[in-house]
Each structure stands twice: as C-alpha cells, then as structure tokens.
Tab-separated table of C-alpha atoms in Angstrom:
chain	number	residue	atom	x	y	z
A	1	MET	CA	108.533	94.246	74.345
A	2	SER	CA	104.900	93.932	75.413
A	3	ASN	CA	103.304	90.551	76.017
A	4	PRO	CA	99.483	90.196	75.953
A	5	ALA	CA	99.595	87.490	78.636
A	6	SER	CA	101.609	89.745	80.964
A	7	ARG	CA	99.245	92.673	80.469
A	8	LEU	CA	96.211	90.447	80.983
A	9	ALA	CA	97.734	89.084	84.207
A	10	THR	CA	98.420	92.544	85.595
A	11	ALA	CA	94.973	93.773	84.578
A	12	LEU	CA	93.438	90.877	86.526
A	13	ILE	CA	95.633	91.592	89.562
A	14	ALA	CA	94.795	95.303	89.458
A	15	PHE	CA	91.079	94.503	89.297
A	16	VAL	CA	91.127	91.988	92.162
A	17	ALA	CA	93.308	94.188	94.394
A	18	ALA	CA	91.329	97.363	93.720
A	19	LEU	CA	87.972	95.627	94.185
A	20	SER	CA	89.145	94.036	97.452
A	21	VAL	CA	90.324	97.403	98.769
A	22	VAL	CA	87.111	99.185	97.751
A	23	LEU	CA	84.947	96.530	99.371
A	24	ARG	CA	86.998	96.579	102.573
A	25	VAL	CA	86.651	100.376	102.672
A	26	TYR	CA	82.902	100.001	102.224
A	27	ILE	CA	82.664	97.461	105.048
A	28	VAL	CA	84.893	99.285	107.533
A	29	VAL	CA	83.593	102.789	106.874
A	30	GLY	CA	80.027	101.517	107.074
A	31	GLY	CA	80.750	99.871	110.413
A	32	VAL	CA	82.430	102.968	111.787
A	33	MET	CA	79.551	105.226	110.729
A	34	ALA	CA	77.072	102.782	112.268
A	35	GLU	CA	78.868	103.410	115.569
A	36	GLY	CA	78.198	107.135	115.213
A	37	ARG	CA	81.687	108.087	114.077
A	38	SER	CA	82.466	110.066	110.949
A	39	PHE	CA	83.129	108.931	107.391
A	40	LEU	CA	86.613	110.469	107.610
A	41	ASP	CA	87.345	108.542	110.809
A	42	GLY	CA	86.444	105.306	109.023
A	43	LEU	CA	88.521	106.201	105.988
A	44	VAL	CA	91.590	106.989	108.090
A	45	LEU	CA	91.104	103.776	110.048
A	46	VAL	CA	90.875	101.456	107.050
A	47	PHE	CA	93.806	103.049	105.228
A	48	SER	CA	95.912	102.824	108.385
A	49	TYR	CA	96.216	99.061	107.898
A	50	PHE	CA	99.369	97.837	106.151
A	51	THR	CA	97.232	95.282	104.298
A	52	ILE	CA	95.095	97.980	102.676
A	53	GLN	CA	98.042	100.235	101.870
A	54	THR	CA	99.935	97.361	100.262
A	55	ASN	CA	96.977	96.088	98.257
A	56	ALA	CA	96.369	99.638	97.024
A	57	ILE	CA	100.009	99.808	95.935
A	58	VAL	CA	99.647	96.449	94.178
A	59	ALA	CA	96.571	97.753	92.341
A	60	ALA	CA	98.429	100.890	91.184
A	61	VAL	CA	101.573	99.044	90.131
A	62	ALA	CA	99.665	96.282	88.346
A	63	ALA	CA	97.499	98.844	86.542
A	64	ALA	CA	100.615	100.710	85.398
A	65	CYS	CA	102.089	97.462	84.053
A	66	ALA	CA	98.835	96.578	82.291
A	67	LEU	CA	98.590	99.986	80.658
A	68	SER	CA	102.223	100.362	79.579
A	69	GLY	CA	103.292	96.758	79.052
A	70	ARG	CA	106.879	97.849	79.704
A	71	HIS	CA	109.309	97.803	82.635
A	72	ASP	CA	111.038	101.164	82.254
A	73	SER	CA	109.149	103.538	84.582
A	74	PHE	CA	109.300	103.803	88.373
A	75	LEU	CA	106.072	101.887	88.942
A	76	THR	CA	106.919	99.159	86.452
A	77	ARG	CA	110.662	98.687	86.813
A	78	PRO	CA	111.902	95.331	88.198
A	79	GLN	CA	113.173	96.852	91.454
A	80	THR	CA	109.753	98.292	92.263
A	81	LEU	CA	107.941	95.094	91.319
A	82	ALA	CA	110.303	93.046	93.482
A	83	ALA	CA	109.758	95.379	96.451
A	84	VAL	CA	105.981	95.137	96.062
A	85	THR	CA	106.301	91.351	95.864
A	86	VAL	CA	108.085	91.375	99.223
A	87	TYR	CA	105.425	93.592	100.779
A	88	ILE	CA	102.425	91.605	99.580
A	89	VAL	CA	103.999	88.244	100.462
A	90	ILE	CA	104.613	89.503	104.008
A	91	VAL	CA	100.949	90.557	104.151
A	92	GLY	CA	99.918	87.006	103.322
A	93	VAL	CA	102.406	85.332	105.645
A	94	ILE	CA	101.690	87.505	108.685
A	95	HIS	CA	97.965	87.020	108.226
A	96	ALA	CA	98.334	83.252	107.919
A	97	VAL	CA	100.724	82.896	110.866
A	98	LEU	CA	99.604	85.572	113.319
A	99	LEU	CA	96.186	86.984	112.460
A	100	ALA	CA	93.982	84.346	110.839
A	101	GLY	CA	91.055	83.405	113.045
A	102	LEU	CA	91.401	86.322	115.471
A	103	ARG	CA	88.219	87.934	114.139
A	104	GLN	CA	84.939	86.291	113.291
A	105	LEU	CA	83.989	87.255	109.743
A	106	SER	CA	80.899	86.458	107.746
A	107	GLY	CA	79.385	87.060	104.336
A	108	LEU	CA	81.133	89.527	102.055
A	109	ALA	CA	83.846	90.205	104.657
A	110	VAL	CA	85.108	86.627	104.280
A	111	VAL	CA	85.447	86.958	100.509
A	112	VAL	CA	87.228	90.302	100.833
A	113	ASP	CA	89.577	88.915	103.474
A	114	ILE	CA	90.541	86.036	101.170
A	115	GLY	CA	91.124	88.454	98.316
A	116	LEU	CA	93.368	90.770	100.319
A	117	HIS	CA	95.401	88.161	102.168
A	118	ARG	CA	95.517	85.151	99.848
A	119	VAL	CA	94.466	85.782	96.262
A	120	VAL	CA	96.348	89.017	95.625
A	121	PRO	CA	99.601	87.819	97.272
A	122	ALA	CA	99.481	84.574	95.270
A	123	LEU	CA	98.655	86.258	91.954
A	124	PHE	CA	101.293	88.973	92.285
A	125	THR	CA	103.988	86.490	93.302
A	126	LEU	CA	103.190	84.308	90.300
A	127	TYR	CA	103.286	87.380	88.069
A	128	TRP	CA	106.722	88.325	89.398
A	129	LEU	CA	108.041	84.817	88.830
A	130	ALA	CA	106.594	84.435	85.353
A	131	PHE	CA	106.761	87.849	83.707
A	132	VAL	CA	109.092	90.308	85.424
A	133	PRO	CA	112.560	90.521	83.800
A	134	LYS	CA	115.219	88.859	85.932
A	135	GLY	CA	118.863	89.682	86.556
A	136	ARG	CA	118.152	93.342	87.320
A	137	LEU	CA	118.355	93.381	91.132
A	138	ALA	CA	121.300	94.234	93.404
A	139	TRP	CA	122.081	92.915	96.881
A	140	ARG	CA	121.680	96.439	98.289
A	141	ASP	CA	118.078	96.698	97.065
A	142	PRO	CA	116.448	94.951	100.072
A	143	LEU	CA	117.749	97.712	102.349
A	144	SER	CA	115.961	100.395	100.325
A	145	TRP	CA	112.817	98.238	100.288
A	146	LEU	CA	112.720	98.543	104.102
A	147	ILE	CA	111.872	102.259	103.908
A	148	PHE	CA	108.147	101.723	103.387
A	149	PRO	CA	107.599	99.158	106.174
A	150	ALA	CA	109.831	101.140	108.560
A	151	LEU	CA	107.792	104.290	107.921
A	152	TYR	CA	104.643	102.249	108.454
A	153	VAL	CA	105.884	101.042	111.842
A	154	ALA	CA	106.461	104.641	112.899
A	155	TYR	CA	103.058	105.697	111.573
A	156	SER	CA	101.193	102.847	113.265
A	157	LEU	CA	102.742	103.650	116.645
A	158	ILE	CA	101.920	107.348	116.302
A	159	TYR	CA	98.403	106.520	115.127
A	160	GLY	CA	97.925	104.181	118.070
A	161	ALA	CA	99.202	106.725	120.575
A	162	LEU	CA	96.931	109.471	119.212
A	163	SER	CA	93.796	107.423	118.589
A	164	GLY	CA	94.093	104.703	121.212
A	165	ARG	CA	93.612	102.108	118.434
A	166	TYR	CA	96.524	99.751	117.893
A	167	LEU	CA	95.885	97.956	114.642
A	168	TYR	CA	97.747	94.693	115.201
A	169	PRO	CA	98.035	92.601	118.388
A	170	PHE	CA	101.816	92.309	118.075
A	171	ALA	CA	102.032	96.131	118.148
A	172	ASN	CA	99.561	96.755	120.971
A	173	VAL	CA	101.640	99.020	123.203
A	174	PRO	CA	99.160	99.225	126.161
A	175	VAL	CA	99.199	95.418	126.394
A	176	LEU	CA	102.804	94.632	125.446
A	177	GLY	CA	104.690	97.797	126.353
A	178	TYR	CA	107.008	99.677	124.015
A	179	PRO	CA	110.051	97.374	124.385
A	180	ARG	CA	108.156	94.269	123.291
A	181	ALA	CA	106.126	96.078	120.618
A	182	LEU	CA	109.290	97.579	119.147
A	183	GLY	CA	111.012	94.194	119.384
A	184	ASN	CA	108.166	92.627	117.405
A	185	ALA	CA	108.461	95.409	114.840
A	186	GLY	CA	112.182	94.734	114.560
A	187	LEU	CA	111.558	91.035	113.938
A	188	ILE	CA	109.011	91.819	111.232
A	189	LEU	CA	111.398	94.265	109.544
A	190	LEU	CA	114.036	91.529	109.663
A	191	ALA	CA	111.558	89.234	107.920
A	192	PHE	CA	111.121	91.872	105.202
A	193	TYR	CA	114.891	92.039	104.749
A	194	ILE	CA	115.369	88.272	104.654
A	195	LEU	CA	112.568	87.859	102.129
A	196	GLY	CA	114.115	90.661	100.094
A	197	LEU	CA	117.421	88.782	100.018
A	198	ALA	CA	115.534	85.652	98.937
A	199	ILE	CA	113.915	87.614	96.096
A	200	VAL	CA	117.315	88.871	94.945
A	201	THR	CA	118.668	85.316	95.102
A	202	LEU	CA	115.784	84.078	92.956
A	203	ASP	CA	116.384	86.971	90.584
A	204	ARG	CA	119.995	85.835	90.181
A	205	ILE	CA	119.249	82.151	89.577
A	206	TRP	CA	115.942	82.407	87.662
A	207	PRO	CA	116.163	82.263	83.855
A	208	ARG	CA	117.058	85.752	82.633
A	209	GLN	CA	114.466	85.682	79.844
A	210	SER	CA	111.060	86.143	81.434
A	211	LEU	CA	107.804	85.308	79.707
A	212	SER	CA	107.340	88.999	79.048
A	213	GLY	CA	109.928	88.749	76.333
A	214	VAL	CA	111.887	91.699	77.730
C-alpha cells in the first residue's frame, strides 16, 4: 500500500543525495582538470570515495521507492533499505569521528559536504525508522550487508597501489603500512556488522506497522 508521505520523503532524499553527488563531482572534476589532469581521471577519483558511492546508492534506492511506492523489488525491499541505512550511517559517523576538519572547505564545498555527510544520513535514517516495514529482517542479514564495504576495501587498496592516491588517512598504506591499514579496515567492517545487528534488533522491537501502511 502506497503512502504519499513516504513517497514524498523518498523523493526529497533522492533529490538531496543526487544533487549533493552531482555538485561534488562538479567540484572535484573541476579541480582535477585545473591541475592539468583529464576529466576521466577526475571522474574516477570522485567515484572512488565510499561517500560518493553510498550517496549515489541512496539516490537510486530512494528514487525507486518514490516511483513505485512499494517494498517488493530488490531496490525497495526492507533488506536492501536496511543495508543502505547501515552504509549511509557509517558514512556520517566516520566523517564526524575521523575526517571532519581535516580539509579546509569554503563556499559551495561546505554545503555539499554537509549534504553528503549529515543531511542525507539523517534523512535516510529517519525514513527507515518511520516508513520501512519492520519485522522482515533476519540475524544473518548483516553478514550479507558486509559484501559491499568489503569489496570497497579491496578496491580502495588496489586503487591506492595503482594511482598512489590513498583516499582516507586510516587506509594510507605508505604512512601506516599494510598491517595497520588492514587492521583499520577490519575495525571499520566490524563497525558495519555491529550496526547491522543493531538495525536488526530495532527491526525486531519496532512496531511492525510502519507509517507506510504496508
């Protein structure tokens, strides 16, 4: 059963996430090209960040929910929405705890940074709490949700080794060495798993009838 409030919420989230991603692409690619590097180099760089990948996923998932108003396809089913909630919450938490203040931003970049790391995580979490049907998750689900972040860890290390650019300070192999960088990655993956278990716990104790009416 479709709920206008749910569809409006997801339409707003899709718009904010997509706009934030597009503006970050514009800023990063423009900066890269100003350095004499190619458009493709800038595009690969910006989409190599977990933040951008996750916000792009949020935009796609939220758009699918807004268009269908149902929770019976891969992009809109409760398991997918819960996984995306875990990913985007981790984006916000890691930025707040480990990354905030490391770069000096100004102008439009500040607004985009807030959108990617604060507004979208908050909006999508509230959407999950308020509208996504509860009682559909299993305790094994958080393990499958680790596939995406685990693949990202592998990608980021390969990208860093090939390009010489390590995207996050806690994964900077030349500075930290592989043992410490991999240890940090393991701790972050553990955080994904623990948050996933927390999401399943909330799913079990939250009222089964969500505001979506499903």
